[in-house]
Tab-separated table of C-alpha atoms in Angstrom:
chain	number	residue	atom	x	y	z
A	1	UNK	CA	-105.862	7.372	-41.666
A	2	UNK	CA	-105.121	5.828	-38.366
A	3	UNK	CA	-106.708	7.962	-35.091
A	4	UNK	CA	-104.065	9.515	-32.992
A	5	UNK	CA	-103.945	9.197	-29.618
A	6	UNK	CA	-101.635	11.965	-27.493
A	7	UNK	CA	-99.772	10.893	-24.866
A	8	UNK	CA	-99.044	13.465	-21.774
A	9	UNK	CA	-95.347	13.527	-20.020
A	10	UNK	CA	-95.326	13.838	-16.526
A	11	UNK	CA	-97.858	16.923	-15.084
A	12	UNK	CA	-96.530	17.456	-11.649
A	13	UNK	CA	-99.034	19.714	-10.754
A	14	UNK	CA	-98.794	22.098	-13.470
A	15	UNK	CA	-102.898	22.390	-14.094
A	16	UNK	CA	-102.664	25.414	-16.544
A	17	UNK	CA	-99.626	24.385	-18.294
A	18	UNK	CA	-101.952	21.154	-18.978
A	19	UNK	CA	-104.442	23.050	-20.104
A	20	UNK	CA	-102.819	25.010	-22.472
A	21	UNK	CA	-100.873	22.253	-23.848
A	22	UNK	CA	-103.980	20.371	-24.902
A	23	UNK	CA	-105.814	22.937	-26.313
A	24	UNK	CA	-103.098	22.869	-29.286
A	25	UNK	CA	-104.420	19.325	-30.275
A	26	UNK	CA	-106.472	19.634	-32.979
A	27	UNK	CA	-109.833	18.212	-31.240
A	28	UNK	CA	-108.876	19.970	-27.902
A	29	UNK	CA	-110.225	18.042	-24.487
A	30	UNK	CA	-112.198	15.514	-27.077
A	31	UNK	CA	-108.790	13.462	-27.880
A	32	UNK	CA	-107.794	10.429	-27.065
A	33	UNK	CA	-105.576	11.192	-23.826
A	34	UNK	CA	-102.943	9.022	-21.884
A	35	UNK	CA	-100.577	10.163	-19.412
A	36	UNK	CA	-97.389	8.593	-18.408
A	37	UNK	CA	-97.947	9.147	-14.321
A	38	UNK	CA	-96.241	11.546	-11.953
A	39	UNK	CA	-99.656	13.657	-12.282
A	40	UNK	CA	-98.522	15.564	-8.728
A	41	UNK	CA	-96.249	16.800	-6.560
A	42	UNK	CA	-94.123	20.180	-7.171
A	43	UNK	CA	-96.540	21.695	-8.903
A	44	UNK	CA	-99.426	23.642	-7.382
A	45	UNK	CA	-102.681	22.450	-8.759
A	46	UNK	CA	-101.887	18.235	-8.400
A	47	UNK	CA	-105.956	18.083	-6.738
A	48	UNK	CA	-107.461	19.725	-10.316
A	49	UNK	CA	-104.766	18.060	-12.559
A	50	UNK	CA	-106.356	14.507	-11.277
A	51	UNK	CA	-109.208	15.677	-11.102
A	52	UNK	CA	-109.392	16.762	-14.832
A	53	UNK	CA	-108.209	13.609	-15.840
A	54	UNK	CA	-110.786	11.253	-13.914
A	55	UNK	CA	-113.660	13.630	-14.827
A	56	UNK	CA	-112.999	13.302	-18.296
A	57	UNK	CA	-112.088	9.281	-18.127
A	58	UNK	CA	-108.597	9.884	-19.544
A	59	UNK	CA	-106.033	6.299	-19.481
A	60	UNK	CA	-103.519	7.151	-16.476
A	61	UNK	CA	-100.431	4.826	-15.626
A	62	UNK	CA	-98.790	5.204	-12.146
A	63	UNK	CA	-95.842	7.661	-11.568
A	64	UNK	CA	-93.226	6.763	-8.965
A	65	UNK	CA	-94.691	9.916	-7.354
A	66	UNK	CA	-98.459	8.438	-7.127
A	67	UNK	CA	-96.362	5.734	-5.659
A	68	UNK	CA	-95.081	7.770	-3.113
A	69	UNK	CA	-98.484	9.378	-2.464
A	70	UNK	CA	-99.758	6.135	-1.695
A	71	UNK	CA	-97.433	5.126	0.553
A	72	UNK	CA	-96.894	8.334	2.658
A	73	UNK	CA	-99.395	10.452	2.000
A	74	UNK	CA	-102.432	10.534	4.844
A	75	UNK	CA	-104.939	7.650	4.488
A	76	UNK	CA	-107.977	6.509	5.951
A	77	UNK	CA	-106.488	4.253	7.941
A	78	UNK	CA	-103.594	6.176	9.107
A	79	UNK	CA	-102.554	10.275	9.244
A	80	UNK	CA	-99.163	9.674	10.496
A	81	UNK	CA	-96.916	12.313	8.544
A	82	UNK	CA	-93.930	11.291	10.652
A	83	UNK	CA	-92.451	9.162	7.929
A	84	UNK	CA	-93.075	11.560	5.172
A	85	UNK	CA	-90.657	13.947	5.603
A	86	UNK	CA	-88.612	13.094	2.493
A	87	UNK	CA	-91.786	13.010	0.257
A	88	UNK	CA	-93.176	16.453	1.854
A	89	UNK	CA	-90.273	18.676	1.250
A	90	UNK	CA	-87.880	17.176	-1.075
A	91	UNK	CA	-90.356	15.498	-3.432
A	92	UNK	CA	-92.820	18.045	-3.658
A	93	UNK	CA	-95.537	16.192	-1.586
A	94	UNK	CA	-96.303	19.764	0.892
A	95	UNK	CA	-97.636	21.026	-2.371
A	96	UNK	CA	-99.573	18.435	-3.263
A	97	UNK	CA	-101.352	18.376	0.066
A	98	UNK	CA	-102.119	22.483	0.193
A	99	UNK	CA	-104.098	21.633	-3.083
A	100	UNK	CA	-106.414	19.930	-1.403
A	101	UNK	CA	-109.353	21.839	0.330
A	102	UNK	CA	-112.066	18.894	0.271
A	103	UNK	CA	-111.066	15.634	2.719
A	104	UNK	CA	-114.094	13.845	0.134
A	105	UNK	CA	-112.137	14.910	-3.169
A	106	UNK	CA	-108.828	13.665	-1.303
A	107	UNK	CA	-109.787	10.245	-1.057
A	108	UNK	CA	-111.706	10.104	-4.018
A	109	UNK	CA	-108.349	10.485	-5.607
A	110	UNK	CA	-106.629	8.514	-3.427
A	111	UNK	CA	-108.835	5.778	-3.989
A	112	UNK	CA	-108.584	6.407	-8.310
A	113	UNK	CA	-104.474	6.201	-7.629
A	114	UNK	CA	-104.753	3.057	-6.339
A	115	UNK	CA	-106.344	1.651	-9.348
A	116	UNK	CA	-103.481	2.768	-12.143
A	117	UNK	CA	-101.762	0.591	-14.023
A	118	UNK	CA	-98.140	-0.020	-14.039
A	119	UNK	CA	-98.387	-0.100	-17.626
A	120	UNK	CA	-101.018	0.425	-21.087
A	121	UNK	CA	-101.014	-1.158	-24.118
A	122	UNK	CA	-102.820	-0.546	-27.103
A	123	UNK	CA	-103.146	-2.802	-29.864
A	124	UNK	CA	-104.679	-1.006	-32.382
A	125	UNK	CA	-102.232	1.916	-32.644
A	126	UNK	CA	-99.342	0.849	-34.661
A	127	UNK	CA	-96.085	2.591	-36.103
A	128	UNK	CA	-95.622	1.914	-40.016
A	129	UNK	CA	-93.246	-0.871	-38.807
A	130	UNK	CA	-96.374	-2.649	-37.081
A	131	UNK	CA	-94.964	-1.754	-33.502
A	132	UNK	CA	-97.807	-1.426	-30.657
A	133	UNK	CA	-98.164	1.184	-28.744
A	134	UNK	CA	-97.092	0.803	-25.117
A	135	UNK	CA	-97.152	3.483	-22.360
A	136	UNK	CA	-95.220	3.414	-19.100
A	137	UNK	CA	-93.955	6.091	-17.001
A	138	UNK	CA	-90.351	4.800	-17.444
A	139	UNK	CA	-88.642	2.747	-20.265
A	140	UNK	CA	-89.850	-1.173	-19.667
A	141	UNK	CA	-86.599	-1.996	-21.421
A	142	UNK	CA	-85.276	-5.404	-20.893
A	143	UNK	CA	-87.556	-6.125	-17.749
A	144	UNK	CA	-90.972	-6.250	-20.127
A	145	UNK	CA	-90.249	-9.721	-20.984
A	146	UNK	CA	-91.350	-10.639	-16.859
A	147	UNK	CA	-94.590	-8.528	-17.010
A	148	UNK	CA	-96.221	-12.087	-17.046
A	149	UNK	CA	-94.346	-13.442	-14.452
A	150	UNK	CA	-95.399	-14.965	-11.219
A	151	UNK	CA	-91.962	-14.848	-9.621
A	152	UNK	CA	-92.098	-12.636	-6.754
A	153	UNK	CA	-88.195	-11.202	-7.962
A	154	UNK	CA	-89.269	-10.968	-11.482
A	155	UNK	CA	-92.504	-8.671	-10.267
A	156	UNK	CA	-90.559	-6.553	-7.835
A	157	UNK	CA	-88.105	-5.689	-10.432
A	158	UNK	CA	-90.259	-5.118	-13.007
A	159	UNK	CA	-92.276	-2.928	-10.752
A	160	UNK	CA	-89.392	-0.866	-9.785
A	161	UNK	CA	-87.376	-0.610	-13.403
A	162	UNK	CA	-90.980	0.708	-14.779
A	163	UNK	CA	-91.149	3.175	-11.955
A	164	UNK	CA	-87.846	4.457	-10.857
A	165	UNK	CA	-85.272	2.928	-13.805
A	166	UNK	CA	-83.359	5.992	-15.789
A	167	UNK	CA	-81.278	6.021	-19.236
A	168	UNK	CA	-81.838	2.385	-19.619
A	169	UNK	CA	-83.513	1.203	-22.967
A	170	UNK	CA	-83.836	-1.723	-25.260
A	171	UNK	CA	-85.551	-2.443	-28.535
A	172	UNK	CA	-88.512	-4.713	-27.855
A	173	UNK	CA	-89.354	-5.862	-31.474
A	174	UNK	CA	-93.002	-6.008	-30.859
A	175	UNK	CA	-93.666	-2.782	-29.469
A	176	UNK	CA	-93.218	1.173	-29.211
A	177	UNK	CA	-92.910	2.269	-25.381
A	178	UNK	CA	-93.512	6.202	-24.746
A	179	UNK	CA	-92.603	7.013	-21.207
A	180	UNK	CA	-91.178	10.041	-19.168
A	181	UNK	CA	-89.901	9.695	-15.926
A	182	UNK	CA	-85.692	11.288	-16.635
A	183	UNK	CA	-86.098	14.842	-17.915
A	184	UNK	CA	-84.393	15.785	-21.566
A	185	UNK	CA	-84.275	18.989	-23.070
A	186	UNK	CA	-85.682	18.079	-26.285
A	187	UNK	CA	-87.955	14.578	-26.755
A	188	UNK	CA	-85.682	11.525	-27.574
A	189	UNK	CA	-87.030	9.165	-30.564
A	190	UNK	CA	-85.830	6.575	-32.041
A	191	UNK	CA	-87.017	3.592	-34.175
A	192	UNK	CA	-88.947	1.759	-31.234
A	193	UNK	CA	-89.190	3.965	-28.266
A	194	UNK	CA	-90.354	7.819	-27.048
A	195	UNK	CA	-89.010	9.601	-23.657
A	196	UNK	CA	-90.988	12.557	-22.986
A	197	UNK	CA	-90.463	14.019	-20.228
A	198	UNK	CA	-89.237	18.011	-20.445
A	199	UNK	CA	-88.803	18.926	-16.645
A	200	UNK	CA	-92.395	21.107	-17.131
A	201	UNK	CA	-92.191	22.313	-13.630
A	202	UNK	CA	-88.219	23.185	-13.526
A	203	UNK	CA	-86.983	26.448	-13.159
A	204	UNK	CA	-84.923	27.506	-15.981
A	205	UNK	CA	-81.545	26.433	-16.277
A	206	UNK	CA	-79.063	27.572	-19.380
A	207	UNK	CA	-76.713	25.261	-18.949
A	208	UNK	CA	-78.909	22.045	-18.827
A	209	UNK	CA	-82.597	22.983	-18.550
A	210	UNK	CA	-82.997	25.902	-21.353
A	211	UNK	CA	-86.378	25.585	-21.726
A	212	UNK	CA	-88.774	23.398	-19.120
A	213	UNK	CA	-91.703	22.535	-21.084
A	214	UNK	CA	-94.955	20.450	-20.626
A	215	UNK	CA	-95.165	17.361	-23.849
A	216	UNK	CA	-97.040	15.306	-26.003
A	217	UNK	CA	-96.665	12.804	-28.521
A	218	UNK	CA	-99.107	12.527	-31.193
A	219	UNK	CA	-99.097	8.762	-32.087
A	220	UNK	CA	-98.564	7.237	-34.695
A	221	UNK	CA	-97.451	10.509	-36.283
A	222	UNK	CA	-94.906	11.349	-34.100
A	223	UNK	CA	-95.862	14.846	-34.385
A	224	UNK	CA	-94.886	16.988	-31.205
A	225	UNK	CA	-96.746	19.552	-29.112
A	226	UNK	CA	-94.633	21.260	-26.394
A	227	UNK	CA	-95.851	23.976	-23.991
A	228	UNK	CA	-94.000	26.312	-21.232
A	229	UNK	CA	-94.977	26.622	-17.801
A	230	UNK	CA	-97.885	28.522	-17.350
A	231	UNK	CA	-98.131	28.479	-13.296
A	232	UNK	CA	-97.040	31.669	-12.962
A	233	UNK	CA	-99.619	33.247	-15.112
């Protein structure tokens, strides 16, 4: 039987909820591990969440809210917070600093989000159709035809639509794209593509948010493992 490799929706933060969802895989922290980005912000552990991954070597693609880290989060080179406003308090970004307590772990990560991928592919895990597993933090949809591309408009909008596009899909023949990004209630499947994403760190919300949990795909099975938020714990 083909190895399964489990792929993470979006953290934000939410360090025991991580936890806890991967000790339901069967081989616990020893699985093959990729998450689909937005590893911080809103939750309150987003300095041990990255740190668990990079300690343990786990494949990472960037989140449009690593993206915003990078861009107005302090650096180095500049501490200017006056431009930050709209990550710090709408996007969750004040929480993501307070997790902090060690200026040589903060850059350490900063540095590590500055090497993720837009995208992962991996050849060797296949649906029964002989799809390839791809992993994105949103759907590449009809822009993954210009991943290649050298045009400077092809790359900007493929950069964007794989970071910030919602409810926009297509059936790429070759592949099988898990991503998270837009928040379901329940994981959506179909024939050639996985969204994740289950609003982990969302209060609760009968009407459109019953049940905010933390996901993962087990690929090529398709088997999933859900888990609520544990923050509060």
């Amino acid at each position: 039987m083909q190895n399964q490799i489990y792929i993470i929706s979006d953290v934000h933060g939410c360090f025991k909820s991580l936890k806890a969802l991967i000790n339901q895989f069967p081989n616990k922290e020893n699985s093959k591990i990729v998450f689909v980005g937005d590893l911080i912000d809103r939750g309150p552990s987003s300095c041990e969440v990255v740190k668990f991954i990079m300690d343990n070597n786990y494949d990472c693609v960037l989140g449009n809210h690593e993206e915003m880290f990078l861009e107005f989060a302090p650096s180095k080179e500049n501490e200017d917070l006056s431009n930050s406003k709209h990550w710090l308090f709408n996007c969750g970004g004040e929480q993501t600093l307070k997790s902090y307590t060690c200026k040589d772990e903060y850059y350490k990560q900063y540095d590590f989000m500055k090497t993720l991928p837009l995208y992962l592919e991996y050849k060797d895990y296949k649906t029964a159709d002989n799809r390839y597993l791809v992993v994105s933090h949103s759907a590449v949809a009809k822009v993954w035809d210009k991943r290649d591309s050298k045009d400077k408009d092809d790359i900007e909008e493929f950069e964007n639509h794989l970071l910030y596009s919602r409810y926009k899909n297509s059936n790429n023949k070759e592949i099988f794209n898990v991503f998270g990004h837009t928040i379901f209630s329940t994981p959506v499947l179909n024939e050639y593509s996985a969204a994740i994403d289950l609003g982990c760190y969302h209060e609760k919300d009968e009407s459109k948010l019953p049940s905010p949990r933390l996901c993962a795909l087990e690929f090529p099975s398709m088997k999933i493992f859900t888990q609520e938020n544990m923050e509060g714990v």
